[in-house]
mmCIF file of C-alpha atoms in Angstrom:
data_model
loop_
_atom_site.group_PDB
_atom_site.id
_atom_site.type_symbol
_atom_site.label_atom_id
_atom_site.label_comp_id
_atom_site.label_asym_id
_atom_site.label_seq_id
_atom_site.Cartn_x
_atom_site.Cartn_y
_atom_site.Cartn_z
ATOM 1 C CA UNK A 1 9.598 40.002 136.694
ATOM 2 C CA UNK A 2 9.578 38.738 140.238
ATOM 3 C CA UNK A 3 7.003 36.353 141.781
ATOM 4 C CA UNK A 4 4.968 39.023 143.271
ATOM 5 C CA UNK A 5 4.133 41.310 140.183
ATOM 6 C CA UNK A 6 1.190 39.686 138.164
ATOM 7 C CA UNK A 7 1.343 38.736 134.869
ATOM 8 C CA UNK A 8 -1.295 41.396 134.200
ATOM 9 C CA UNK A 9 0.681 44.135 135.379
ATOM 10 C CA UNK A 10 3.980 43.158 133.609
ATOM 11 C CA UNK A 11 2.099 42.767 130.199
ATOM 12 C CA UNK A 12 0.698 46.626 130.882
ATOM 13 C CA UNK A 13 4.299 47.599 131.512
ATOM 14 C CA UNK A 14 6.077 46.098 128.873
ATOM 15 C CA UNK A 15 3.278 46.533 126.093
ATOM 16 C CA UNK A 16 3.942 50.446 125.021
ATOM 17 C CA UNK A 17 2.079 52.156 122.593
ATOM 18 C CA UNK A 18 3.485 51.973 119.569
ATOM 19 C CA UNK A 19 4.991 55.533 118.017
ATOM 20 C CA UNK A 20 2.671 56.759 115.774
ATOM 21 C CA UNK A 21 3.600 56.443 112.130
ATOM 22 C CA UNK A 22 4.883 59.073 109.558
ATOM 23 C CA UNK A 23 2.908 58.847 106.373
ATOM 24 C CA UNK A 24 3.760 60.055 103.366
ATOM 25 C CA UNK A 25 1.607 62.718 101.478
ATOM 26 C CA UNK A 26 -0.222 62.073 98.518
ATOM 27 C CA UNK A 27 1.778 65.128 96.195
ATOM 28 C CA UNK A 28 5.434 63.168 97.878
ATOM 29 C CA UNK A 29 4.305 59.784 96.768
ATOM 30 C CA UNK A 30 3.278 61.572 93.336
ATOM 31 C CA UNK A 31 6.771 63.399 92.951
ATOM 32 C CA UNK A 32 8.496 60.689 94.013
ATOM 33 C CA UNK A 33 6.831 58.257 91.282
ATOM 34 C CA UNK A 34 7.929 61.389 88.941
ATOM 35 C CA UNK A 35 11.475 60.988 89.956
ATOM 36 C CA UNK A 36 11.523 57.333 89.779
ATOM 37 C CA UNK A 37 10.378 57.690 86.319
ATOM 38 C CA UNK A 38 12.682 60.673 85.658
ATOM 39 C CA UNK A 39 15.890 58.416 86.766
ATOM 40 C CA UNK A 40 14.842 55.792 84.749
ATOM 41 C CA UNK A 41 14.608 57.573 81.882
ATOM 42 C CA UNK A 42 17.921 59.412 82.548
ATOM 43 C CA UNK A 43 19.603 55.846 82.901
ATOM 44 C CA UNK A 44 18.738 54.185 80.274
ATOM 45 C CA UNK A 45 19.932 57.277 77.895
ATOM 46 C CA UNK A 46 23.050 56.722 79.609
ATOM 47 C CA UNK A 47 22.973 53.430 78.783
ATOM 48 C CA UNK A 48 22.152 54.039 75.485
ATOM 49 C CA UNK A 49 24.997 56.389 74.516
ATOM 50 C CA UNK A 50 27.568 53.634 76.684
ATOM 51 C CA UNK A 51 26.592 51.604 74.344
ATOM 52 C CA UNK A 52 27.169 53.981 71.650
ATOM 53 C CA UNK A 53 30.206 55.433 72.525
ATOM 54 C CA UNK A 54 32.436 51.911 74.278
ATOM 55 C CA UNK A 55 30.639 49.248 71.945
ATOM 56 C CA UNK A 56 33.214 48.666 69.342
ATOM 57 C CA UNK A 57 30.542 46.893 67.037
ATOM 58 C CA UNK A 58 27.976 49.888 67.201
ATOM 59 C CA UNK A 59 29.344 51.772 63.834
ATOM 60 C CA UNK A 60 28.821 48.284 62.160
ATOM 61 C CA UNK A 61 25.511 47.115 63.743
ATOM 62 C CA UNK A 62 24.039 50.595 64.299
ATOM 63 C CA UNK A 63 21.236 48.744 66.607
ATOM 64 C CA UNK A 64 19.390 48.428 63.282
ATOM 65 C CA UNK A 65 17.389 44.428 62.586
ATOM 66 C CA UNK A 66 17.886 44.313 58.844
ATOM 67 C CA UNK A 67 21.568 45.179 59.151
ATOM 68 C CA UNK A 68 21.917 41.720 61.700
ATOM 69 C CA UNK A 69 19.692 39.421 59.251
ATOM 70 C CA UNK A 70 21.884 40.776 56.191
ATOM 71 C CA UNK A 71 24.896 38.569 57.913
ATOM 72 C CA UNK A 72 28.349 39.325 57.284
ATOM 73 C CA UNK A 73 27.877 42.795 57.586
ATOM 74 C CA UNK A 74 27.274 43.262 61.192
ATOM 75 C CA UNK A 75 28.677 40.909 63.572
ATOM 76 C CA UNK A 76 26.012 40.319 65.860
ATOM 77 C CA UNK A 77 27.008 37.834 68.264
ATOM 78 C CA UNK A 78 29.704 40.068 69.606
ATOM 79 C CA UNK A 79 27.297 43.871 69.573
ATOM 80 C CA UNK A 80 24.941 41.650 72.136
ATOM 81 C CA UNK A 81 27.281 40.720 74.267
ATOM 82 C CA UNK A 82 29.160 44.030 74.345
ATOM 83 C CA UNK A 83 26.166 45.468 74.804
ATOM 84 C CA UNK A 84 25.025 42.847 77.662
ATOM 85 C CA UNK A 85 28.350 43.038 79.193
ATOM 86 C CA UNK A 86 28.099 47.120 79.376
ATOM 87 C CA UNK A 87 25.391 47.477 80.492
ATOM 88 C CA UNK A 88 26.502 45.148 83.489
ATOM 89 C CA UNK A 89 29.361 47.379 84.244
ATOM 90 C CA UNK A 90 26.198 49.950 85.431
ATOM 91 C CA UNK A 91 23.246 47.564 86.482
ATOM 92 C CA UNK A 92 25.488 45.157 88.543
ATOM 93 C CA UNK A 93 27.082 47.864 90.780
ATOM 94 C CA UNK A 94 23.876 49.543 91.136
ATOM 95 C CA UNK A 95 21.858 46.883 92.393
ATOM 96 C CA UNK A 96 24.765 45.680 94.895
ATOM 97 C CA UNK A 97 25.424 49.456 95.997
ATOM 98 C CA UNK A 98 21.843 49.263 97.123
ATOM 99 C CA UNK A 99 21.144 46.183 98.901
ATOM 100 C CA UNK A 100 24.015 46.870 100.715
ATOM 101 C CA UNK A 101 22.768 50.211 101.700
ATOM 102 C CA UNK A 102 19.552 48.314 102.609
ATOM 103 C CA UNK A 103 21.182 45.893 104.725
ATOM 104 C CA UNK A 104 22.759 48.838 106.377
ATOM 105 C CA UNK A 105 19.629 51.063 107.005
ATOM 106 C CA UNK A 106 17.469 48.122 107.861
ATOM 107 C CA UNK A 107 17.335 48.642 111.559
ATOM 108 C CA UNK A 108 18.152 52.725 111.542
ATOM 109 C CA UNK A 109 15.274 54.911 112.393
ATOM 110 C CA UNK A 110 14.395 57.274 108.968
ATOM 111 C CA UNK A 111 12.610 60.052 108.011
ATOM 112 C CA UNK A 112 9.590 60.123 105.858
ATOM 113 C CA UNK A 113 11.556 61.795 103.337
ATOM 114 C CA UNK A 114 14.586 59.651 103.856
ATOM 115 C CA UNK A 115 11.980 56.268 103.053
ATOM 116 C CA UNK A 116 10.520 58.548 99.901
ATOM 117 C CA UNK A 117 14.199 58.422 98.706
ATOM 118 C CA UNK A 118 15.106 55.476 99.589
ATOM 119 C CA UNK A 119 12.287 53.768 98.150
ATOM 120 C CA UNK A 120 12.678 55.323 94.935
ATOM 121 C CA UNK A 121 16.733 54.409 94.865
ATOM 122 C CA UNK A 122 14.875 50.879 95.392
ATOM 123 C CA UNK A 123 12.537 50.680 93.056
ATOM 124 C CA UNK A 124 15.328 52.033 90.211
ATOM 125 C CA UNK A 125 18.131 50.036 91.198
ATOM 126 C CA UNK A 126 15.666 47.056 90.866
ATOM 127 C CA UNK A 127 14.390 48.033 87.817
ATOM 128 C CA UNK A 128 18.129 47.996 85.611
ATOM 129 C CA UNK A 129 18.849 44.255 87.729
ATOM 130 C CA UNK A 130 15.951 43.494 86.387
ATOM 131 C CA UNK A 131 16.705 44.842 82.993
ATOM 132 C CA UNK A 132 20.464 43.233 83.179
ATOM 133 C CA UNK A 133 19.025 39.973 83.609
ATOM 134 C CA UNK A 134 16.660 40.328 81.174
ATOM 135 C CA UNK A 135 18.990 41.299 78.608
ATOM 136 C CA UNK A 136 21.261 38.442 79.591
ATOM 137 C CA UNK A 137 18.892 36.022 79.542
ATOM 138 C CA UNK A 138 17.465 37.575 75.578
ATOM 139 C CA UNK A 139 21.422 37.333 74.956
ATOM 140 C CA UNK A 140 21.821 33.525 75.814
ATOM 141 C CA UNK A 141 18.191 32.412 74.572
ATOM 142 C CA UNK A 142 19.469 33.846 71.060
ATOM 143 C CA UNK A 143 22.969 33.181 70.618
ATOM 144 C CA UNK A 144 22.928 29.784 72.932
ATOM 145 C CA UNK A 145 19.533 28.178 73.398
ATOM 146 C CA UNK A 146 21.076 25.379 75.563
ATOM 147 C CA UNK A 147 22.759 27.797 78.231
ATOM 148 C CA UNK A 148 19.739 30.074 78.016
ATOM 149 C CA UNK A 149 17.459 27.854 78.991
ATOM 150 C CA UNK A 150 18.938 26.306 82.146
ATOM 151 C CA UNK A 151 19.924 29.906 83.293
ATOM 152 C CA UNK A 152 16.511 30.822 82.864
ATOM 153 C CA UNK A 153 15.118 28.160 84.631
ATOM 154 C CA UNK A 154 17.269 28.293 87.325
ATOM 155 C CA UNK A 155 16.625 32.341 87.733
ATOM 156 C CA UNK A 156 12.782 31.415 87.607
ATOM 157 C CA UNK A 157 13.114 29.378 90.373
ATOM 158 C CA UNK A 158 15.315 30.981 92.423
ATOM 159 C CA UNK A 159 13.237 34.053 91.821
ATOM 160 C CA UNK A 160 10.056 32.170 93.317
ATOM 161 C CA UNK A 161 11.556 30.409 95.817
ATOM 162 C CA UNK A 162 12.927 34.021 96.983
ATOM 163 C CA UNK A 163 8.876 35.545 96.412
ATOM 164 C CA UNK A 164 7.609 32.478 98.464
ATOM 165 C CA UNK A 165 9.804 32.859 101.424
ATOM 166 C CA UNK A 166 9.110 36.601 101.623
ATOM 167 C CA UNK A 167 5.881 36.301 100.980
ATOM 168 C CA UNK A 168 5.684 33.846 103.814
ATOM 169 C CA UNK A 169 7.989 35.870 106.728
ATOM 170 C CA UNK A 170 5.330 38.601 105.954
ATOM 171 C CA UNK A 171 2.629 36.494 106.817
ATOM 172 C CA UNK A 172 4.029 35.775 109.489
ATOM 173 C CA UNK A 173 4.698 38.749 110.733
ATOM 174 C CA UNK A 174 1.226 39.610 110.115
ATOM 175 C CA UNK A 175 -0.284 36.411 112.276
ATOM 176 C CA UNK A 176 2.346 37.178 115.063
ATOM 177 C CA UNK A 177 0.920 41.018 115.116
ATOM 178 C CA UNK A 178 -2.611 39.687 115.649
ATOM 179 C CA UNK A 179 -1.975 37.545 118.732
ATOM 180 C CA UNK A 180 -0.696 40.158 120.333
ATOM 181 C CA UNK A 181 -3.075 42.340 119.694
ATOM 182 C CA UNK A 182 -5.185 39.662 121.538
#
């Protein structure tokens, strides 16, 4: 800016409309609810049947309750954790795979029907992290209290903290929007 432009006419310059959104239809937010639900589905049979097919405790336990409380019969420390720590080798990846891809795409221009996609791959990947730690945490508040309780303490609180400071940037954003708007 030099001394003789007013501030007036610099703040006309710089301030550009901004480029009008791309919504998503109503049916492509529909469809792609549909296929979140679809993949869902399709990964938890396939973590069913790894389960069923690498679990070396399944034939014994058979996922049934009365075989576990009958004791000897079923050893059921070790078909939880099997199952916990297979269902890892899936959930874990999945979940990194896609922050990193969200890291990456963060600042790249996309579609409307590269955000439908995305979003969905989101809400999925999400979904099994969220059932992994779940099913760890069920795993460690049954076989060892103690443990399970500090890790799900510490997961409670690091999950807040996490909501709070989002929740907050947002806000921010938000209030930052509005002034200059003013």
């Amino acid at each position: 800016m030099s001394p003789i432009q007013s501030m007036s006419q610099t703040s006309q310059q710089s301030a550009r409309p901004p480029a009008p959104k791309e919504r998503l239809t109503g049916t492509s937010v529909l469809l792609s609810l549909f296929l979140t639900l679809i993949l869902i589905i399709l990964g938890e049979r396939g973590l069913y049947d790894l389960n069923r097919l690498f679990n070396p405790h399944y034939q014994d336990c058979n996922q049934a309750n009365f075989l576990i409380t009958r004791g000897d019969s079923c050893p059921a420390e070790q078909f939880a954790f099997q199952n916990v720590l297979l269902h890892s080798y899936v959930s874990f990846p999945l979940f990194v795979i896609f922050l990193i891809l969200m890291l990456y795409l963060r600042h790249h221009r996309l579609n409307t029907w590269q955000k439908a996609l995305f979003r969905v791959s989101g809400v999925v990947s999400i979904f099994f992290g969220l059932q992994f730690i779940a099913e760890a945490i069920i795993f460690l508040l049954k076989f060892h209290y103690l443990v399970g309780i500090y890790v799900t303490l510490v997961l409670a609180a690091i999950m807040v903290a996490a909501l709070v400071i989002y929740l907050e940037r947002r806000a921010a954003k938000k209030r930052s929007a509005a002034q200059v708007k003013r």
